[in-house]
Coordinates of C-alpha atoms in Angstrom, one line a residue:
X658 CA 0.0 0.0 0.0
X659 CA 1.5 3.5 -0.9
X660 CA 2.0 5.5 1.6
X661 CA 0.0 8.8 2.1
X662 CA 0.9 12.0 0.3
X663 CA 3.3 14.1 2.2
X664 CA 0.5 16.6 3.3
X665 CA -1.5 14.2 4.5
X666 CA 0.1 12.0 7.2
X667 CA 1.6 12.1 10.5
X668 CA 0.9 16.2 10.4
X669 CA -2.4 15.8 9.7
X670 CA -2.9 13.6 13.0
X671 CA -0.8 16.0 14.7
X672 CA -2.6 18.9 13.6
X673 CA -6.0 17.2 14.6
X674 CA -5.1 15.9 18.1
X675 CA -4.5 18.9 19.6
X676 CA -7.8 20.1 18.6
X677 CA -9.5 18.6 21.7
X678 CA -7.2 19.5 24.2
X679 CA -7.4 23.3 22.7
X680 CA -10.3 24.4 25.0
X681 CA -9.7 22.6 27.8
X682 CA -6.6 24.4 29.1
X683 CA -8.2 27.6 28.2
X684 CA -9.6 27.5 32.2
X685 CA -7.4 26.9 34.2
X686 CA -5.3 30.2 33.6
X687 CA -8.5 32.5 34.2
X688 CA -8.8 30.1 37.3
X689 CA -5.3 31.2 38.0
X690 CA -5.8 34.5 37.4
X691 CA -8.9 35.0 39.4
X692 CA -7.2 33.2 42.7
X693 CA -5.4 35.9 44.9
X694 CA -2.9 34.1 46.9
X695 CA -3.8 32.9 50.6
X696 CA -4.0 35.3 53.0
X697 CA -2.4 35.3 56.3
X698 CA -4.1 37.7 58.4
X699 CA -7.7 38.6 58.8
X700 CA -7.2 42.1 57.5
X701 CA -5.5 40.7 54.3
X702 CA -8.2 38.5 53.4
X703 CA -11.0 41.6 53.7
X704 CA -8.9 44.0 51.8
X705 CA -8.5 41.5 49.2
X706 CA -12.2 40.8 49.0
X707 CA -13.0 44.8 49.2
X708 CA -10.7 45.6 46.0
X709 CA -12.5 42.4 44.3
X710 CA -15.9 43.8 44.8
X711 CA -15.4 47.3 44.1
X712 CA -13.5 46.3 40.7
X713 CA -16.7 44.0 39.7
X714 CA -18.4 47.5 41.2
X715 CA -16.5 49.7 38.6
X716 CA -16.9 47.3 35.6
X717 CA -20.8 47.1 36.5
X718 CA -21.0 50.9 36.3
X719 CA -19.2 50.8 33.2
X720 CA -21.2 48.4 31.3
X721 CA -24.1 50.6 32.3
X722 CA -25.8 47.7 35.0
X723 CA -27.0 49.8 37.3
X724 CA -28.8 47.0 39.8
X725 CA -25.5 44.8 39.5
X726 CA -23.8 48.1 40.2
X727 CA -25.6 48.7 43.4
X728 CA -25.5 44.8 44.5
X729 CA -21.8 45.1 44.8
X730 CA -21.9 48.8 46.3
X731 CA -23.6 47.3 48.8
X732 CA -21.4 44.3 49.3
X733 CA -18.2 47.0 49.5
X734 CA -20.5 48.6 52.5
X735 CA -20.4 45.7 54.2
X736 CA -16.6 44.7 53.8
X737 CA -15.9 48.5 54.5
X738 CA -18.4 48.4 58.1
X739 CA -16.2 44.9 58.4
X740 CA -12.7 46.7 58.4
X741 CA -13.5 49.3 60.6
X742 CA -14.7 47.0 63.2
X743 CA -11.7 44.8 62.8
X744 CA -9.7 47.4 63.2
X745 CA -11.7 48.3 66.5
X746 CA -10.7 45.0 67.7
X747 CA -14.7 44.3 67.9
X748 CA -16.2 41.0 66.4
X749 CA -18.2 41.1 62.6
X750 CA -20.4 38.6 61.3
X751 CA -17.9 36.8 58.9
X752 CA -21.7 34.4 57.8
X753 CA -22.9 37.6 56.2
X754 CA -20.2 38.8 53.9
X755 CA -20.6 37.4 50.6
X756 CA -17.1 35.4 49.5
X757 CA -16.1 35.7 45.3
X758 CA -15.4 32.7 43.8
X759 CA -11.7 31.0 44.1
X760 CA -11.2 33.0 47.2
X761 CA -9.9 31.5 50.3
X762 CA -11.8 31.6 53.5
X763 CA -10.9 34.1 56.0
X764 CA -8.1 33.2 58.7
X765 CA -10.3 33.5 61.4
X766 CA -10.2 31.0 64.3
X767 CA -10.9 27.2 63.9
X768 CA -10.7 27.4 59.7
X769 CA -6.6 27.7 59.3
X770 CA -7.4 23.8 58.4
X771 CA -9.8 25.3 55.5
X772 CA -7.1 27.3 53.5
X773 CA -5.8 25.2 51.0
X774 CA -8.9 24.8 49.8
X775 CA -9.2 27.2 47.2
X776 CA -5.7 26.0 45.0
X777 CA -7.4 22.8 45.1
X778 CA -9.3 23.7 41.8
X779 CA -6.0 23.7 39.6
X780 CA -4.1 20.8 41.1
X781 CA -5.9 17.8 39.4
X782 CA -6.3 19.0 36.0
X783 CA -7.7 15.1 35.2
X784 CA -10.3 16.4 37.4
X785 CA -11.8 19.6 35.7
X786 CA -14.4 17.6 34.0
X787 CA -16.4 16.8 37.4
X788 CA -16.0 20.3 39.3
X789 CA -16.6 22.2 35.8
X790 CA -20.5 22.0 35.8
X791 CA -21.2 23.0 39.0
X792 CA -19.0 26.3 39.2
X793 CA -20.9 27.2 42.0
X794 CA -19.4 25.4 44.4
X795 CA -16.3 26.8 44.8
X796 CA -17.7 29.7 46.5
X797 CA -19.8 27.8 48.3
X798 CA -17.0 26.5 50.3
X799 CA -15.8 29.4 51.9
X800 CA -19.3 30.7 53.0
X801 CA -19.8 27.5 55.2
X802 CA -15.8 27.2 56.3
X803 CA -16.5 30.6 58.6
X804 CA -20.0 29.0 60.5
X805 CA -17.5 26.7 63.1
X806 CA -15.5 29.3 64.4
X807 CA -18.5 31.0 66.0
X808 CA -21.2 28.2 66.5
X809 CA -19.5 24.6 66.0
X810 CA -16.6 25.6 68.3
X811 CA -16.7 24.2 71.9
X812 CA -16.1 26.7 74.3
X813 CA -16.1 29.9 72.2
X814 CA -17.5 33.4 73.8
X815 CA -20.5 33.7 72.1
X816 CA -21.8 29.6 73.2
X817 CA -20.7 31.0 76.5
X818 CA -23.1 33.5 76.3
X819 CA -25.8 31.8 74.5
X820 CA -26.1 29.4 77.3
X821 CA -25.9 31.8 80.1
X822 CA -29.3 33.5 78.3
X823 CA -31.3 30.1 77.9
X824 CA -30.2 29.5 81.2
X825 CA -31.2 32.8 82.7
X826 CA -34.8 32.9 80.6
X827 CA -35.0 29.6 82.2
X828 CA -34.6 31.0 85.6
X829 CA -37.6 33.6 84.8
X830 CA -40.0 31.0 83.3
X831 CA -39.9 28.7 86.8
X832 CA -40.2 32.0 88.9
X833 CA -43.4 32.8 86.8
X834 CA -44.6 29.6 87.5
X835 CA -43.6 29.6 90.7
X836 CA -45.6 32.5 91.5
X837 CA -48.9 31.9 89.6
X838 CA -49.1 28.8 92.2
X839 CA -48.6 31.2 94.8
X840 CA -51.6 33.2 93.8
X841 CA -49.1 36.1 92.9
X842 CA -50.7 36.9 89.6
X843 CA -48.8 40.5 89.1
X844 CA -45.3 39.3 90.0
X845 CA -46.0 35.8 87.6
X846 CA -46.8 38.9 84.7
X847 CA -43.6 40.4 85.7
X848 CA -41.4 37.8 85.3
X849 CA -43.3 36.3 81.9
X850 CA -42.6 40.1 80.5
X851 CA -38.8 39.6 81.3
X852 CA -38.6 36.0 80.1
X853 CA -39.4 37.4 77.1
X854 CA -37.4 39.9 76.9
X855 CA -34.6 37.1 76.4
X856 CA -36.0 35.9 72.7
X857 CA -34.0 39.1 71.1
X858 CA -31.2 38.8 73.1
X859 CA -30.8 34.9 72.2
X860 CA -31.8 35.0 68.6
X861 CA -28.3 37.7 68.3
X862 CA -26.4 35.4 70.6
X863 CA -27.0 32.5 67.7
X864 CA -26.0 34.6 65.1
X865 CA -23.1 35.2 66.2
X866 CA -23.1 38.8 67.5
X867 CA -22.2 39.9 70.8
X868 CA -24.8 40.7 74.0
X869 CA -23.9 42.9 76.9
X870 CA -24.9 41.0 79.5
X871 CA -24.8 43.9 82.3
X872 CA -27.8 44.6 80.4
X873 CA -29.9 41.4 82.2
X874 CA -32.5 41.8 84.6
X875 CA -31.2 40.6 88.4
X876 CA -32.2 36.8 89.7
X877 CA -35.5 36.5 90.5
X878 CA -35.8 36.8 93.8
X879 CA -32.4 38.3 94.5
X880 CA -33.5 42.1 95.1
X881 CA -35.3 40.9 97.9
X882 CA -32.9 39.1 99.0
X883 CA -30.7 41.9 99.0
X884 CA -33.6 44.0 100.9
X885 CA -33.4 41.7 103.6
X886 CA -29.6 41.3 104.0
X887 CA -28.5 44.5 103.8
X888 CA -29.7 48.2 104.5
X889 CA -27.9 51.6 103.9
X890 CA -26.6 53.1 106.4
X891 CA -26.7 57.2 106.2
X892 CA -23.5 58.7 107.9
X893 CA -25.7 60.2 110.2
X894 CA -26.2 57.6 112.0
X895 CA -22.8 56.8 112.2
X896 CA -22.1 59.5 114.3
X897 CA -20.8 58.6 117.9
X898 CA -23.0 58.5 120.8
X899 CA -23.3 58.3 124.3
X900 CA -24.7 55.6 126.2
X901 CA -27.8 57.1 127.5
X902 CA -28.4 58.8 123.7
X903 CA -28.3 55.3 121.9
X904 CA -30.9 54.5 124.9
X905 CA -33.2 56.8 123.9
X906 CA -32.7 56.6 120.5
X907 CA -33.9 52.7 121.1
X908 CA -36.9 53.9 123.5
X909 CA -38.0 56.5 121.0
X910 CA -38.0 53.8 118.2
X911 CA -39.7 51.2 120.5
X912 CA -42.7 53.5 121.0
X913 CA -43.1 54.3 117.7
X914 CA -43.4 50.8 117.0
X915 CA -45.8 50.2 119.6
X916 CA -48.1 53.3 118.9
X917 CA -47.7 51.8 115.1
X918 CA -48.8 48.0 116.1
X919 CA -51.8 49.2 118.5
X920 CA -53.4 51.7 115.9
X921 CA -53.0 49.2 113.1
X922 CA -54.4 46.7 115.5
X923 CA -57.7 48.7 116.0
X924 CA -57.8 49.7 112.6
X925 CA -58.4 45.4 111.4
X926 CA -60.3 44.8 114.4
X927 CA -62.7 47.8 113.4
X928 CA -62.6 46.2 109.8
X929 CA -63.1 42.9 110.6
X930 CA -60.0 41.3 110.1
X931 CA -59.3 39.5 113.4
X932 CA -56.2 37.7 110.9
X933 CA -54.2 40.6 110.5
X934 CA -55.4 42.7 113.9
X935 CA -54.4 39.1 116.2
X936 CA -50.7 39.7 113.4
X937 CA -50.0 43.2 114.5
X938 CA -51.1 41.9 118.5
X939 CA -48.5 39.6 118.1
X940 CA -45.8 42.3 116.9
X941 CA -47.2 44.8 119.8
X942 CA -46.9 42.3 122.3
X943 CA -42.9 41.8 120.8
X944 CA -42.3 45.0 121.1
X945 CA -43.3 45.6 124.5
X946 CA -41.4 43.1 125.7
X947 CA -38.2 44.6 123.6
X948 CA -39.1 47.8 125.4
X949 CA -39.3 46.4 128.9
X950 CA -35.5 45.2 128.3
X951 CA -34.2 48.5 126.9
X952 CA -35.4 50.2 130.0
X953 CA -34.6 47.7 132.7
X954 CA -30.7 47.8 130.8
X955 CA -31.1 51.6 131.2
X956 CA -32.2 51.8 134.7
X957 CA -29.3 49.3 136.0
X958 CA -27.2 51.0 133.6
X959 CA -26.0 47.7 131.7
X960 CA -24.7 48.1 128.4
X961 CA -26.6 48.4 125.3
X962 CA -28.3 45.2 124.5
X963 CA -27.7 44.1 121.2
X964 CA -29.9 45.1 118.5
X965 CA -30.4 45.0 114.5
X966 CA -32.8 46.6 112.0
X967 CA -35.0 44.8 109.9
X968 CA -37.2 46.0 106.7
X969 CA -40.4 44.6 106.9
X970 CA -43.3 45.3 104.7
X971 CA -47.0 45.3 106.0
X972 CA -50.4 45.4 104.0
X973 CA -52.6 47.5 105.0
X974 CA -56.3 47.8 104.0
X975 CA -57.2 51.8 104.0
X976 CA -61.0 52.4 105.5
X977 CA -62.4 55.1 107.1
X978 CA -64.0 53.2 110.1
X979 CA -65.9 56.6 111.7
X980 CA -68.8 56.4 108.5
X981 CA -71.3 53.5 107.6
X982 CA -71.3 51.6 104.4
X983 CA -74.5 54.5 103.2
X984 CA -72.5 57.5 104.0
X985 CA -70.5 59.7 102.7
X986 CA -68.8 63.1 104.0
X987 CA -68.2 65.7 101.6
X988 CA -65.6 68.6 103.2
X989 CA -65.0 71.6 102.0
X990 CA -62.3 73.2 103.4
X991 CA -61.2 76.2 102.2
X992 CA -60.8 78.5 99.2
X993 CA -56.7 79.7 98.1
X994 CA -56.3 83.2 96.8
X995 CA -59.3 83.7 94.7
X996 CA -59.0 86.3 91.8
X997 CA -61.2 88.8 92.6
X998 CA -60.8 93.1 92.1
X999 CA -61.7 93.3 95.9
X1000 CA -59.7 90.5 97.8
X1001 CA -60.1 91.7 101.2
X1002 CA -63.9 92.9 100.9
X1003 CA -65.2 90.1 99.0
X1004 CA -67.2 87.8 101.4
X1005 CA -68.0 84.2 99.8
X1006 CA -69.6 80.9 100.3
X1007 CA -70.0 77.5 98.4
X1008 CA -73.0 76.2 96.9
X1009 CA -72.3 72.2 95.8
X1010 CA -74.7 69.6 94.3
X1011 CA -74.0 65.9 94.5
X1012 CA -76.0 63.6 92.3
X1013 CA -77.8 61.3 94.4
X1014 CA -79.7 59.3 95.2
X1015 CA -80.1 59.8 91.4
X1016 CA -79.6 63.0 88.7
X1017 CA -82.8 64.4 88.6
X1018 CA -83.0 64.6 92.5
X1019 CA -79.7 65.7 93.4
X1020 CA -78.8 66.5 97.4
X1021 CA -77.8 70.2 97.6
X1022 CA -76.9 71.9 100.3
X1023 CA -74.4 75.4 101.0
X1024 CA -71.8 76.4 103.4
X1025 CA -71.9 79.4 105.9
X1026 CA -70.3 82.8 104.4
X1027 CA -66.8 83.6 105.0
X1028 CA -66.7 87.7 105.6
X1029 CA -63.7 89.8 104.1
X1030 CA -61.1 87.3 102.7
X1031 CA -60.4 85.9 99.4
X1032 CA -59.0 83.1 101.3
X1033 CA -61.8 82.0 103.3
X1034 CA -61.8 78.8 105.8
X1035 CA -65.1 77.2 105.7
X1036 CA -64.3 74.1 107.3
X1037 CA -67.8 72.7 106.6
X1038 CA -68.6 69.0 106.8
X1039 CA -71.8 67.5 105.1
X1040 CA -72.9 64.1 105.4
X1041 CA -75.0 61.9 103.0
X1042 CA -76.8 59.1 102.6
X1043 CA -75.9 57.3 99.7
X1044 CA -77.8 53.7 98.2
X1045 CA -74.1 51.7 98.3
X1046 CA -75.6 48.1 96.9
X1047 CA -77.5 50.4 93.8
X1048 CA -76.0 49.3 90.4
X1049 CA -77.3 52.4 89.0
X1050 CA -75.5 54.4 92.3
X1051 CA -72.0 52.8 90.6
X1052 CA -72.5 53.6 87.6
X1053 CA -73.2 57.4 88.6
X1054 CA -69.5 57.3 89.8
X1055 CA -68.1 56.9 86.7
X1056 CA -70.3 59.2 84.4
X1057 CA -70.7 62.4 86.9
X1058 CA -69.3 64.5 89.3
X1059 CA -69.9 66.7 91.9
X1060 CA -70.2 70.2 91.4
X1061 CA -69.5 73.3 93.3
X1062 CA -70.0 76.8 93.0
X1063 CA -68.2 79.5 94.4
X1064 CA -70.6 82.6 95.1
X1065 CA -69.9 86.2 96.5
X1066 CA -72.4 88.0 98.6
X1067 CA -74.3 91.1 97.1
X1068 CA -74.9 94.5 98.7
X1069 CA -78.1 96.1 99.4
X1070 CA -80.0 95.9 96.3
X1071 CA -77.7 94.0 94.9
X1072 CA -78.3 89.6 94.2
X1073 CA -75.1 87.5 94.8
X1074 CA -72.5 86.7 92.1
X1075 CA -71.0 83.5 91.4
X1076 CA -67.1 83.7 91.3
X1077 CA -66.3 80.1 89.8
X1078 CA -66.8 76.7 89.4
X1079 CA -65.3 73.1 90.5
X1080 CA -66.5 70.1 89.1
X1081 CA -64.8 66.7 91.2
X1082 CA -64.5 63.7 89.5
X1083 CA -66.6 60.8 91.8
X1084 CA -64.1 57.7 89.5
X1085 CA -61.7 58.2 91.8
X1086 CA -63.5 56.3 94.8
X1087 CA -64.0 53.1 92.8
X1088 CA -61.0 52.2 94.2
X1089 CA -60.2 55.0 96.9
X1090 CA -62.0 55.4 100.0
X1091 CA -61.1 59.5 100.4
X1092 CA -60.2 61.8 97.7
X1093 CA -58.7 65.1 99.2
X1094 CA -57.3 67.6 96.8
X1095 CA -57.3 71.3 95.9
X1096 CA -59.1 72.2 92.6
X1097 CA -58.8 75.3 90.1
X1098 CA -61.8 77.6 89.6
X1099 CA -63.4 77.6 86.3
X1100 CA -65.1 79.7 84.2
X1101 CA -67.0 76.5 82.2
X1102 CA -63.2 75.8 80.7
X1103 CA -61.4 79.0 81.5
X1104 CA -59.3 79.1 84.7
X1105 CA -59.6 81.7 86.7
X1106 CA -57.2 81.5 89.4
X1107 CA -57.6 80.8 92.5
X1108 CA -58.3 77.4 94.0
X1109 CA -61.1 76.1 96.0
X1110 CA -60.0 72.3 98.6
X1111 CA -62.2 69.4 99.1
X1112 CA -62.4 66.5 100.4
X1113 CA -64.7 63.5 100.2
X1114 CA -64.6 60.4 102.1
X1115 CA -66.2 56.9 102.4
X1116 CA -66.2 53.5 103.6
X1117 CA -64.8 51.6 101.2
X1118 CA -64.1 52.4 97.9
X1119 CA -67.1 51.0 95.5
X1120 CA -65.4 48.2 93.5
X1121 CA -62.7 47.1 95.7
X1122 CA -60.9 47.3 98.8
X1123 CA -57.7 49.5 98.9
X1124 CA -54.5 48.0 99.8
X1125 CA -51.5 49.8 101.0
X1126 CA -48.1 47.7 101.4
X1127 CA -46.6 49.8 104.3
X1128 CA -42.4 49.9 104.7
X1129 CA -40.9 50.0 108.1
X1130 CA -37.4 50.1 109.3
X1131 CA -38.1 47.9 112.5
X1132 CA -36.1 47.5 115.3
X1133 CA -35.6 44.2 117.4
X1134 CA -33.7 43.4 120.5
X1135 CA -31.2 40.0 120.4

């Protein structure tokens, strides 16, 4: 067989074998080229991925692709806000910042194993065929290389953290619990408002950023404990004393606590509540006989018995015990600087009208006149019978008021004037038994100076009892 022309054999199987092999290099120099070496700091590896971003920035606003253009100007944001906090020796959320592809990871903690990863596209070239279709993936690596150093790290600050605030929020969720089964339905709502106060503060502790944690409510319970333990200590009562002045000093105090436990005592018994009046007996009867040893130290002139102070809290139900469940006394007490031309001729009295038993027959009645003043002391007390158990009667509390007039007497010839109007607001005594304040004179809703003081007492306040917690620095003998 002749052999093939001259054109036509070897060459031409040269020429043709390369022809497969011609595209498949073609990658791995822009592979090459697009892989910046490893870095070897933390500050290296942003300012490599900052220039990256803002050159595909530039190119974007080049080509005229404005959204691409703003998608990386907002990635530069980031890596810039990175850098400065870097720099501030603060923490940044390395999971957020996007990572180009063939970049190594960032040299943060616990990925230095990581690095080599991103050469590992060009060493294998009989490789390229499997990694080539999904191209994604190289950037991919990176972005979940960062997550162990603040999550799958035993150990690390922010687990640290993370399970002090579960185990805090824990804390708060028994103590609600705790207190509902105690009947302590306010304090359960307290502590179930800062247990959750704890879901913001633990969903920033799992991604990574930090919480201040002086910033944490207190134990539950522990301010109370505190309260008990300790007590501050003014540097008055530091100053040094004689014998006999510390003696009186604990007489004085011992009396006071007496007077306290006896008035309180009357004040449940007249109430009702033989519970609490046998309570404060019992502290009476304690503090007589911590009295009785103060003084018999004092007379044989021993030395001072030892003593502590204690902060107790007392509840105390607020009645006034001298009316009836039907009455009501309506005060008024005086009038303060009225605006008048005349201030030390005018001579004035108050007209009032209280709406019961119901509006169309209201009780009015009028104080005695108060000569030469414009501010006059009436000191006038009116009782009234009021229908307590009347639903309509509650409701009469919360729609009207009761109104007063301030009038000035006339000359010969001459009728009376009125000076002003007060209009007092009955709501208050749904759940106060005596409302005492001083009130501005009207002119329908123009003040016009002056002021004019009542007061208006009852049993109990109409929906429900008013409870008082009382603080007392008490003293007790060892």
């Amino acid at each position: 067989m002749p052999p093939p022309p001259p054109g036509f054999g070897p060459t031409a199987a040269k020429s043709e074998a390369p022809t497969g092999p011609i595209q498949s290099p073609a990658p791995p120099p822009r592979v090459q080229e697009a892989d910046p070496p490893a870095p070897a700091t933390v500050m290296e590896a942003l300012e490599q991925r900052l220039a990256k971003f803002q050159q595909q920035e530039e190119s974007a606003k080049a080509e005229g692709n404005s959204s691409k253009a703003r998608r990386m100007g907002r990635i530069v944001k980031q890596y810039q806000d990175a850098i400065k906090l870097h720099r501030a020796g603060k923490p940044f959320p390395v999971d957020e910042l996007p990572t180009p592809p063939g970049f190594a990871p960032i040299p943060v903690s616990g990925v230095s194993s990581a690095v080599p990863a991103g050469p590992s596209l060009t060493l294998s070239p009989g490789k390229r065929l499997e990694p080539a279709s999904p191209s994604s993936s190289s950037p991919a690596t990176p972005q979940r290389s960062p997550l162990p150093s603040l999550k799958g790290v035993e150990g690390t600050k922010q687990e640290k953290q993370l399970k002090l605030l579960l185990q805090k929020q824990k804390q708060f969720k028994e103590a609600a619990l705790k207190a509902k089964q105690d009947g302590n339905l306010q304090l359960a709502k307290e502590y179930l408002r800062q247990y959750k106060s704890f879901d913001p503060l633990i969903e920033a502790a799992q991604g990574g950023f930090p919480v201040d944690l002086t910033t944490l409510p207190a134990t539950p319970g522990s301010s109370q404990v505190i309260e008990k333990e300790y007590e501050i200590v003014k540097m008055t009562d530091c100053l040094p004393g004689t014998t006999s002045e510390m003696y009186n000093q604990l007489i004085t105090d011992l009396h006071q606590q007496l007077k306290l436990c006896m008035e309180t005592r009357a004040h449940f018994k007249a109430i009702g509540d033989v519970a609490n009046a046998n309570k404060f007996e019992q502290l009476a009867v304690s503090s007589k006989k911590d009295l009785d040893t103060v003084k018999i130290a004092c007379n044989k002139d021993e030395p001072i018995p030892k003593f502590h102070y204690e902060r107790r809290t007392f509840d105390i139900v607020r009645c006034n015990t001298d009316l009836t469940d039907n009455e009501m006394e309506i005060s008024i007490l005086q009038g303060v600087n009225y605006n008048v031309p005349n201030p030390k001729e005018i001579d004035t009295y108050v007209r009032f009208e209280f709406p019961a038993p119901n509006n169309e027959e209201p009780k009015r009645d009028k104080t005695s006149t108060v000569y030469n003043t414009n501010n006059p002391a009436y000191d006038a007390k009116f009782m009234i019978s009021i229908p307590r158990s009347n639903r309509n009667f509650q409701r009469l509390f919360r729609r009207h008021a009761l109104k007063l007039e301030v009038w000035s007497k006339g000359g010969f010839l001459r009728s009376d004037s009125m000076v002003g109007t007060v209009n007092v607001k009955l709501l208050p005594l749904e759940t106060k038994c005596t409302v005492h304040d001083s009130f501005d004179l009207m002119d329908g809703r123009k003040p016009l100076g002056g002021k004019l003081e009542v007061k208006i007492r009852i049993r109990h306040p109409i929906q429900s009892k008013q409870v008082e917690q009382l603080q007392e620095k008490w003293l007790v003998v060892d």
